[in-house]
mmCIF file of C-alpha atoms in Angstrom:
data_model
loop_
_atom_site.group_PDB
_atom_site.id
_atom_site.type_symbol
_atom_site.label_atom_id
_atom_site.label_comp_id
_atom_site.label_asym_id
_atom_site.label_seq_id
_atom_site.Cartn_x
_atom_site.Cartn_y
_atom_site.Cartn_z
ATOM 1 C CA UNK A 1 0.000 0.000 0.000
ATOM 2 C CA UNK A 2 0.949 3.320 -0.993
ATOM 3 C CA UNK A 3 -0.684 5.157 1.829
ATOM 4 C CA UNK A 4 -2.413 9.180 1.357
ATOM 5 C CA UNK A 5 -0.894 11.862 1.775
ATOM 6 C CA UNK A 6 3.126 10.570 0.338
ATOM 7 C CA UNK A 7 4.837 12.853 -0.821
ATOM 8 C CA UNK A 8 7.112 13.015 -4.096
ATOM 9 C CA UNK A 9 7.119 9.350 -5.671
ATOM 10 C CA UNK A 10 6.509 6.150 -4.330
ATOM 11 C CA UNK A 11 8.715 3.431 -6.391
ATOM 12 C CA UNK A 12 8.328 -0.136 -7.125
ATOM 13 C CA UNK A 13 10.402 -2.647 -9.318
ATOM 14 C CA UNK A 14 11.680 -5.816 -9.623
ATOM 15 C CA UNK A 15 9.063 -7.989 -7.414
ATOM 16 C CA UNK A 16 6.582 -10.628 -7.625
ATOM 17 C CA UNK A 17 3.671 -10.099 -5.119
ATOM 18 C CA UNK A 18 2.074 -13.432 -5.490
ATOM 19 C CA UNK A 19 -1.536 -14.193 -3.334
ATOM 20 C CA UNK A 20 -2.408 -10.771 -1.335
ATOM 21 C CA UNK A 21 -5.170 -12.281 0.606
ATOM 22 C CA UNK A 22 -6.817 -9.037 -0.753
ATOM 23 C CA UNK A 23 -5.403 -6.318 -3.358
ATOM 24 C CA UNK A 24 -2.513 -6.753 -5.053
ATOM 25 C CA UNK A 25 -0.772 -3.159 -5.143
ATOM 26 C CA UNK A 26 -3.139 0.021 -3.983
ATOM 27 C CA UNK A 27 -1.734 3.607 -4.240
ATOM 28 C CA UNK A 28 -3.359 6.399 -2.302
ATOM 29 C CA UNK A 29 -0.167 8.317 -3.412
ATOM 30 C CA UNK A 30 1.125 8.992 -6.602
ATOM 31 C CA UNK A 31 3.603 5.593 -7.227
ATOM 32 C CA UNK A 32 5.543 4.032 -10.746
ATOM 33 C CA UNK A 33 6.180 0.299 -10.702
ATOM 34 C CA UNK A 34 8.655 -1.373 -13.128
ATOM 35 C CA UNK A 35 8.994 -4.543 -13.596
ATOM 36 C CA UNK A 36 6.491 -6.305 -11.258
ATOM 37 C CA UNK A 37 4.591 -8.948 -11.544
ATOM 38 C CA UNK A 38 1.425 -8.805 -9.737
ATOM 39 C CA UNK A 39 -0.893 -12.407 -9.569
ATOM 40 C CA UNK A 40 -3.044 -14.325 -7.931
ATOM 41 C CA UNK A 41 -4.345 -11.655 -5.750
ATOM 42 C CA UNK A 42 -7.827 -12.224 -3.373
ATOM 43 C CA UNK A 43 -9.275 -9.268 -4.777
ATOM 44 C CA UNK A 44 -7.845 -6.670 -7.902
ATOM 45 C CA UNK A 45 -4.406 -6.567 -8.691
ATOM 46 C CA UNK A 46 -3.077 -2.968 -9.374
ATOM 47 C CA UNK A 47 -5.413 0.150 -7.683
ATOM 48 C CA UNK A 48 -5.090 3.699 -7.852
ATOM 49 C CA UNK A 49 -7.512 5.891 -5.592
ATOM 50 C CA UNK A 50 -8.233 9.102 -5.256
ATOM 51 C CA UNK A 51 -8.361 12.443 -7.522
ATOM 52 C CA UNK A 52 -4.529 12.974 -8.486
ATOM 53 C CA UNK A 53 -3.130 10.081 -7.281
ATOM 54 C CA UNK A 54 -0.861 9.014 -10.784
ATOM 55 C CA UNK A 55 0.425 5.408 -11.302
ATOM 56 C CA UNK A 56 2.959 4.697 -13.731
ATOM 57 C CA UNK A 57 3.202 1.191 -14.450
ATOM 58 C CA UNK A 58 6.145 0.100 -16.860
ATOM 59 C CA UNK A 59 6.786 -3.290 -18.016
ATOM 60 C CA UNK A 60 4.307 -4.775 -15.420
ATOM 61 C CA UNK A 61 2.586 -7.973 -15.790
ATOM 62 C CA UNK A 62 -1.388 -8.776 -13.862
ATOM 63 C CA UNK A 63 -2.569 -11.844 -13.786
ATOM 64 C CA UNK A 64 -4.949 -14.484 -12.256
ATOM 65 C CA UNK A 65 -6.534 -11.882 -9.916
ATOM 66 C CA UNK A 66 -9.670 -12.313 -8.133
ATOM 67 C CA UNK A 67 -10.989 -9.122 -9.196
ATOM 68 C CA UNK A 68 -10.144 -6.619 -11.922
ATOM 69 C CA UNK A 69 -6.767 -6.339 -13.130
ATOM 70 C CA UNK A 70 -5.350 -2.677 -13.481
ATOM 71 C CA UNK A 71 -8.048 -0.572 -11.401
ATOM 72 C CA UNK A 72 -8.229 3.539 -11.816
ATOM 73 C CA UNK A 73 -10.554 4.743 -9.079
ATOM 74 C CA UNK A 74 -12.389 7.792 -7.849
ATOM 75 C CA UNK A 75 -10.315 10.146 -10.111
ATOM 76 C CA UNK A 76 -7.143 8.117 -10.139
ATOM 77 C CA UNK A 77 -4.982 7.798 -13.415
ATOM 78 C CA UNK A 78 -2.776 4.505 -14.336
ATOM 79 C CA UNK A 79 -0.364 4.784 -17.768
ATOM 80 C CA UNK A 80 1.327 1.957 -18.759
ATOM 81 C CA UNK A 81 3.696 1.427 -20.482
ATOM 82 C CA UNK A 82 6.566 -1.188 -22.138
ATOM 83 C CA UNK A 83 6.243 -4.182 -24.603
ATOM 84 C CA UNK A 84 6.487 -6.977 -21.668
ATOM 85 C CA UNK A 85 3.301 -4.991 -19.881
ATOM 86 C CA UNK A 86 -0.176 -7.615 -19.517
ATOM 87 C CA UNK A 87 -3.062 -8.166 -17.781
ATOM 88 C CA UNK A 88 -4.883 -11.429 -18.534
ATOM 89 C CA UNK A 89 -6.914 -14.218 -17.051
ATOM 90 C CA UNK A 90 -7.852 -11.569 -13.950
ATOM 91 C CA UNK A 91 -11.903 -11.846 -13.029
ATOM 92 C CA UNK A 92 -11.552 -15.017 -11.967
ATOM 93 C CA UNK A 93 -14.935 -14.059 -9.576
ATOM 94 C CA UNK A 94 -16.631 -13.678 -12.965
ATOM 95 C CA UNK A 95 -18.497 -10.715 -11.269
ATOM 96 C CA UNK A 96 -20.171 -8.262 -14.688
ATOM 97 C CA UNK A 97 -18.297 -5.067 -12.710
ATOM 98 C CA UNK A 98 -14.703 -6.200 -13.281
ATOM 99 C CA UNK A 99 -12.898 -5.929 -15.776
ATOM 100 C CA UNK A 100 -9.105 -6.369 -17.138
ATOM 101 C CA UNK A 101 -8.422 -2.864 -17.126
ATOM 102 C CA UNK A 102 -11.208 -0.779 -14.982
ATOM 103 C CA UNK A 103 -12.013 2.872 -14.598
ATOM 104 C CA UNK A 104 -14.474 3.317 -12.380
ATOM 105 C CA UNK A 105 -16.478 6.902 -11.433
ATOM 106 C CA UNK A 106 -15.635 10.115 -12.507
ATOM 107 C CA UNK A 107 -14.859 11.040 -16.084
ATOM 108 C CA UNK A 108 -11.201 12.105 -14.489
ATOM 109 C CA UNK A 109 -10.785 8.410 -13.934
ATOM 110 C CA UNK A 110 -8.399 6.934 -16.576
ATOM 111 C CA UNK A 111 -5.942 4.273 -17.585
ATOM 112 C CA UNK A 112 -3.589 5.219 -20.840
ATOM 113 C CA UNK A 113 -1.417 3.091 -22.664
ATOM 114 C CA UNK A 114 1.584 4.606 -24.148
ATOM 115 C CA UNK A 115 1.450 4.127 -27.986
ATOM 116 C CA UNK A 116 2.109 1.649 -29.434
ATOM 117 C CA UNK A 117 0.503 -0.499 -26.739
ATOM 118 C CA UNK A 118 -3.257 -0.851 -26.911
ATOM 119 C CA UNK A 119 -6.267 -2.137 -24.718
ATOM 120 C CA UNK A 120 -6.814 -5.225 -27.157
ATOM 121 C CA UNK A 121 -2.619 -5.951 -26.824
ATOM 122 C CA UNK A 122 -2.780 -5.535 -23.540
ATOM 123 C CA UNK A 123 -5.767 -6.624 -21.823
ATOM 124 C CA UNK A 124 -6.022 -10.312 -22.866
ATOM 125 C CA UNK A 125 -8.849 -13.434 -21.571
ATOM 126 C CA UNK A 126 -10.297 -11.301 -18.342
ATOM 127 C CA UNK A 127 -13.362 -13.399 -17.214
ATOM 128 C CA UNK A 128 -15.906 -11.053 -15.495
ATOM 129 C CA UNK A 129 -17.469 -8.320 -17.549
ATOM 130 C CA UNK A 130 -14.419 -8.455 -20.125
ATOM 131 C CA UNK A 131 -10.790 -6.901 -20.897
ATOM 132 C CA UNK A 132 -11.661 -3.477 -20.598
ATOM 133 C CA UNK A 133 -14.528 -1.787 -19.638
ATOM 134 C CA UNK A 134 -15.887 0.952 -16.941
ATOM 135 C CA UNK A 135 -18.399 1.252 -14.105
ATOM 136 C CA UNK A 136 -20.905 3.306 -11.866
ATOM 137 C CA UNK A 137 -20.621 6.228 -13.840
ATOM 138 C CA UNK A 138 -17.221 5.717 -16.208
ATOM 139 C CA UNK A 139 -16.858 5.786 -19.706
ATOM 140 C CA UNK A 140 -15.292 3.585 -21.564
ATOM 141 C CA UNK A 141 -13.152 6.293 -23.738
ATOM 142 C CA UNK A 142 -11.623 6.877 -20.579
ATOM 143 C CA UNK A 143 -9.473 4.045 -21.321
ATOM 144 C CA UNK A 144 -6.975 4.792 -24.018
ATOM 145 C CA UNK A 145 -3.554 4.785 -26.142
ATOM 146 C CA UNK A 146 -1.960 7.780 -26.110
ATOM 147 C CA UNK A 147 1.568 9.208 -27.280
ATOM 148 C CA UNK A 148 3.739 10.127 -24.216
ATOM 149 C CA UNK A 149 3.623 14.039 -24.686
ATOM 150 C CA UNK A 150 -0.132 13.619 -24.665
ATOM 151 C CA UNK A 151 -0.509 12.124 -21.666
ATOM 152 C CA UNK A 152 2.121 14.751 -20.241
ATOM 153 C CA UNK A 153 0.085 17.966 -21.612
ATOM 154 C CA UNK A 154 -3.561 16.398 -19.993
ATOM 155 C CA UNK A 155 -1.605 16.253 -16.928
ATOM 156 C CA UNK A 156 -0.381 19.421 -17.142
ATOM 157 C CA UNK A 157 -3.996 21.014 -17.762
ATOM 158 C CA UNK A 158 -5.331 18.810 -15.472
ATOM 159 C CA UNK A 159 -2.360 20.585 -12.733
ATOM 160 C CA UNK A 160 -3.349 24.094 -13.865
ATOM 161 C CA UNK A 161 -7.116 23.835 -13.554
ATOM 162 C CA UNK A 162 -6.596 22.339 -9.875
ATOM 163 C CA UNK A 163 -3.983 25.383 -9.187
ATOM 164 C CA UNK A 164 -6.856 27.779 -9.858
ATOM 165 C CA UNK A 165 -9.387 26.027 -7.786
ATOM 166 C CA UNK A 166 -11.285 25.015 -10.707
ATOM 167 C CA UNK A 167 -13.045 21.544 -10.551
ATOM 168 C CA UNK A 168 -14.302 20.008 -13.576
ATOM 169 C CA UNK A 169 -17.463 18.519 -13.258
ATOM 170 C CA UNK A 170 -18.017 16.019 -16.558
ATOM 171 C CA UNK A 171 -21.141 17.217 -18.804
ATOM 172 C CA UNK A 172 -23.437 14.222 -18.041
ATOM 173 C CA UNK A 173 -23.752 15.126 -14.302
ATOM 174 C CA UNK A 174 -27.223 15.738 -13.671
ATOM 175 C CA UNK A 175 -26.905 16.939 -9.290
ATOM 176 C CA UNK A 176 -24.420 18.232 -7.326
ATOM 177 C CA UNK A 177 -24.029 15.099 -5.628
ATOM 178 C CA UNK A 178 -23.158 12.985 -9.036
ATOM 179 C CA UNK A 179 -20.390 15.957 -9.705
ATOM 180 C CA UNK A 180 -18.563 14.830 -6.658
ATOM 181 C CA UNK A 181 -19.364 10.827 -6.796
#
């Protein structure tokens, strides 16, 4: 667990984290993991919660997880990246709300893949609802390839906008209440 309220950059690389009784690896800080292998875990394998919390995930293998694979959350982003990076056979609970690669809530949820990785490549035989998908008020385009100085200029809007005070509240939002779900 990367616990809130880190500061700077949590780092993780060269492990196997084999059978968490529950989640694999959860950040409520900002983390990057390289080369890890994360499998067989009670419950989802890679989580990122909270609205700026940023995992980086490069060269980083999911697998055989209870529960979804790679898991954005509550305005959480995950980007991975590198040829040896896979999640497959994850869902094993076969529940319709997980997925391979999840985002889940807000629009500012997301999971990117660095070009030339994308979600078919990537996300391979997930039981449960399928590969990739999103829930309880996510979009599926929230989950998507990008080039590296893309994802580096949304994150740099997305830094401005928060240094103002602004909060963007995604045009489907119908109450006050949905805007901060």
């Amino acid at each position: 667990k990367f616990m809130k309220g880190i500061q700077g950059n949590c780092h993780l690389q060269h492990l196997t984290l084999r059978q968490a009784k529950h989640f694999g690896v959860v950040g409520w800080s900002s983390f990057t993991m390289e080369d890890v292998l994360v499998e067989q875990c009670g419950c989802s394998g890679v989580v990122a919660y909270g609205t700026g919390v940023v995992g980086r995930c490069t060269n980083v293998e999911v697998r055989q997880c209870a529960g979804s694979g790679v898991f954005a959350y509550c305005g959480a982003s995950i980007t991975l990246i590198g040829a040896k990076t896979t999640v497959h056979h994850n869902c094993r609970k076969e529940k319709s709300g997980d997925f391979g690669l999840l985002v889940y809530g807000s629009s500012s949820s997301t999971i990117h893949l660095v070009f030339p990785l994308t979600n078919e490549q990537v996300a391979i035989g997930n039981g449960g609802g399928g590969n990739w998908g999103a829930y309880a008020g996510g979009d599926i385009h929230q989950i998507k390839t990008m080039t590296e100085a893309e994802i580096e200029a949304a994150a740099a809007a997305t830094a401005a906008a928060r240094s103002r005070g602004e909060v963007r509240v995604p045009e489907d939002c119908n109450s006050l209440v949905e805007a901060v779900d």
